[in-house]
Short mmCIF file of C-alpha atoms and ligand atoms in Angstrom, two decimals:
data_model
loop_
_atom_site.label_atom_id
_atom_site.label_comp_id
_atom_site.label_asym_id
_atom_site.label_seq_id
_atom_site.Cartn_x
_atom_site.Cartn_y
_atom_site.Cartn_z
CA MET A 1 110.99 97.90 92.63
CA THR A 2 110.32 95.27 89.97
CA SER A 3 113.40 93.25 90.92
CA VAL A 4 112.13 92.83 94.49
CA ALA A 5 109.89 89.82 95.15
CA ASP A 6 106.48 90.09 96.85
CA ALA A 7 106.54 89.91 100.67
CA SER A 8 110.33 89.57 100.79
CA MET A 9 111.38 92.61 102.84
CA ASP A 10 111.34 93.19 106.61
CA VAL A 11 111.84 96.93 106.27
CA VAL A 12 111.49 99.66 103.65
CA VAL A 13 112.92 103.12 104.31
CA CYS A 14 112.04 106.28 102.37
CA THR A 15 113.58 109.65 103.13
CA LEU A 16 112.42 112.76 101.32
CA LEU A 17 111.06 110.80 98.38
CA THR A 18 107.34 111.49 98.01
CA CYS A 19 107.83 115.19 97.18
CA PHE A 20 109.28 113.94 93.90
CA VAL A 21 106.60 111.44 92.94
CA PRO A 22 103.24 112.50 91.49
CA ASN A 23 101.48 109.30 92.58
CA THR A 24 102.23 108.63 96.24
CA PRO A 25 99.52 105.94 96.63
CA ALA A 26 101.29 103.94 93.89
CA VAL A 27 104.57 104.18 95.85
CA LEU A 28 102.83 102.99 99.03
CA LYS A 29 101.20 100.12 97.14
CA GLU A 30 104.62 99.02 95.94
CA VAL A 31 106.04 99.32 99.46
CA GLN A 32 103.22 97.10 100.73
CA ARG A 33 103.80 94.60 97.94
CA VAL A 34 107.46 94.02 98.87
CA LEU A 35 106.94 94.06 102.66
CA ARG A 36 106.23 90.79 104.44
CA ARG A 37 103.28 90.79 106.87
CA GLY A 38 104.47 92.57 110.02
CA GLY A 39 107.20 94.34 108.06
CA ALA A 40 107.75 98.05 108.67
CA PHE A 41 107.89 101.09 106.45
CA TYR A 42 109.95 103.94 107.96
CA PHE A 43 109.62 107.41 106.52
CA ILE A 44 110.52 111.04 106.89
CA GLU A 45 109.05 113.46 104.37
CA HIS A 46 108.63 117.19 104.04
CA VAL A 47 104.97 118.10 103.56
CA ALA A 48 102.45 120.90 103.25
CA SER A 49 101.92 122.99 106.36
CA THR A 50 98.82 121.84 108.24
CA ASP A 51 98.33 125.35 109.59
CA GLU A 52 96.47 126.99 106.69
CA SER A 53 96.65 130.40 108.35
CA SER A 54 100.45 130.36 108.71
CA TRP A 55 102.97 132.30 106.65
CA THR A 56 104.62 128.99 105.78
CA SER A 57 101.38 127.74 104.23
CA PHE A 58 100.90 131.00 102.35
CA PHE A 59 104.44 130.97 100.94
CA GLN A 60 104.23 127.25 100.12
CA LYS A 61 101.16 127.96 97.98
CA VAL A 62 102.71 131.01 96.30
CA MET A 63 106.15 129.49 95.74
CA ASN A 64 105.27 125.90 94.84
CA PRO A 65 105.05 126.33 91.03
CA THR A 66 108.40 128.16 90.90
CA TRP A 67 109.96 125.78 93.44
CA GLN A 68 108.94 122.78 91.30
CA LEU A 69 110.59 124.34 88.26
CA ILE A 70 113.80 125.14 90.10
CA VAL A 71 114.03 122.01 92.27
CA ASP A 72 113.46 119.37 89.61
CA GLY A 73 109.76 118.77 90.30
CA CYS A 74 109.92 118.81 94.11
CA ASN A 75 106.41 119.53 95.47
CA ILE A 76 106.30 121.40 98.79
CA ARG A 77 102.51 121.01 99.09
CA LYS A 78 102.32 117.22 99.47
CA THR A 79 99.76 115.83 101.95
CA THR A 80 101.60 112.53 102.27
CA TRP A 81 100.13 111.85 105.73
CA LYS A 82 96.69 111.49 104.08
CA ASP A 83 98.04 108.94 101.60
CA LEU A 84 99.56 107.00 104.51
CA GLU A 85 96.27 107.12 106.41
CA ASP A 86 94.41 105.89 103.33
CA ALA A 87 96.88 103.08 102.61
CA ASN A 88 95.98 99.73 104.10
CA PHE A 89 98.67 99.45 106.78
CA SER A 90 97.69 97.56 109.94
CA GLU A 91 99.40 100.18 112.11
CA LEU A 92 100.48 103.77 111.49
CA ASN A 93 102.68 105.81 113.83
CA LEU A 94 103.06 109.28 112.38
CA ARG A 95 104.12 112.61 113.87
CA HIS A 96 104.11 116.09 112.35
CA ILE A 97 107.34 117.89 113.21
CA TYR A 98 109.21 121.02 112.22
CA ALA A 99 112.61 120.03 110.91
CA PRO A 100 115.50 122.24 111.99
CA THR A 101 116.10 123.74 108.57
CA PHE A 102 116.54 127.44 107.89
CA LEU A 103 114.30 127.09 104.81
CA LYS A 104 110.82 127.65 106.24
CA LEU A 105 109.18 126.34 103.04
CA VAL A 106 110.33 122.82 103.84
CA ASN A 107 110.08 123.01 107.66
CA PRO A 108 106.92 120.92 108.04
CA HIS A 109 107.78 117.22 108.03
CA ILE A 110 106.15 113.94 108.90
CA ILE A 111 108.15 111.16 110.51
CA GLY A 112 107.19 107.69 111.60
CA TYR A 113 106.57 104.12 110.58
CA ALA A 114 103.77 101.97 109.29
CA VAL A 115 103.37 98.23 109.71
CA LYS A 116 101.96 95.97 107.00
C1 SAM B 201 115.25 114.88 97.80
S1 SAM B 201 116.06 113.47 97.12
C2 SAM B 201 116.29 112.56 98.60
C3 SAM B 201 117.47 111.65 98.52
C4 SAM B 201 117.73 110.78 99.75
N1 SAM B 201 116.65 109.82 99.93
C5 SAM B 201 117.91 111.63 100.97
O1 SAM B 201 117.08 111.57 101.88
O2 SAM B 201 118.90 112.35 101.04
C6 SAM B 201 114.76 112.67 96.28
C7 SAM B 201 115.16 111.36 95.67
O3 SAM B 201 114.02 110.71 95.13
C8 SAM B 201 114.43 109.95 94.01
N2 SAM B 201 113.26 109.64 93.20
C9 SAM B 201 112.48 110.48 92.52
N3 SAM B 201 111.47 109.83 91.90
C10 SAM B 201 111.61 108.52 92.21
C11 SAM B 201 110.89 107.33 91.88
N4 SAM B 201 109.80 107.38 91.10
N5 SAM B 201 111.31 106.17 92.39
C12 SAM B 201 112.40 106.12 93.18
N6 SAM B 201 113.14 107.21 93.53
C13 SAM B 201 112.74 108.39 93.05
C14 SAM B 201 115.42 110.89 93.33
O4 SAM B 201 116.29 110.19 92.50
C15 SAM B 201 116.15 111.50 94.52
O5 SAM B 201 117.29 110.75 94.83
#
């Protein structure tokens, strides 16, 4: 977001973005750069299943390489919640949910907001 000045935004919203970016911490760093102090980052992202013993997790692992080829690099094994936890936000409100999609591979989502 090179055209956006430092600390100039009240809110940044990302929906279903991080599955497409190899370096999520770099995205979060850029979000923090443009947010003013107290500004909020809202997100909803599909992620890796946290239940390692589930069929969803198994099929995510098996299908991810093929999925990435077919769906333009989309990664269904992202652990974006860890990147958010590691980023230096002053507050993080994050929930793991199952989105109402018939495609089980992309059911696990995180939704929430972080405050700079
Ligand atoms: C799954 S689509 C989601 C589109 C839309 N945000 C939505 O929720 O319907 C992923 C989007 O990420 C965008 N994208 C991928 N890499 C990006 C990057 N490095 N910076 C900004 N956008 C990117 C793609 O252009 C695409 O529009």
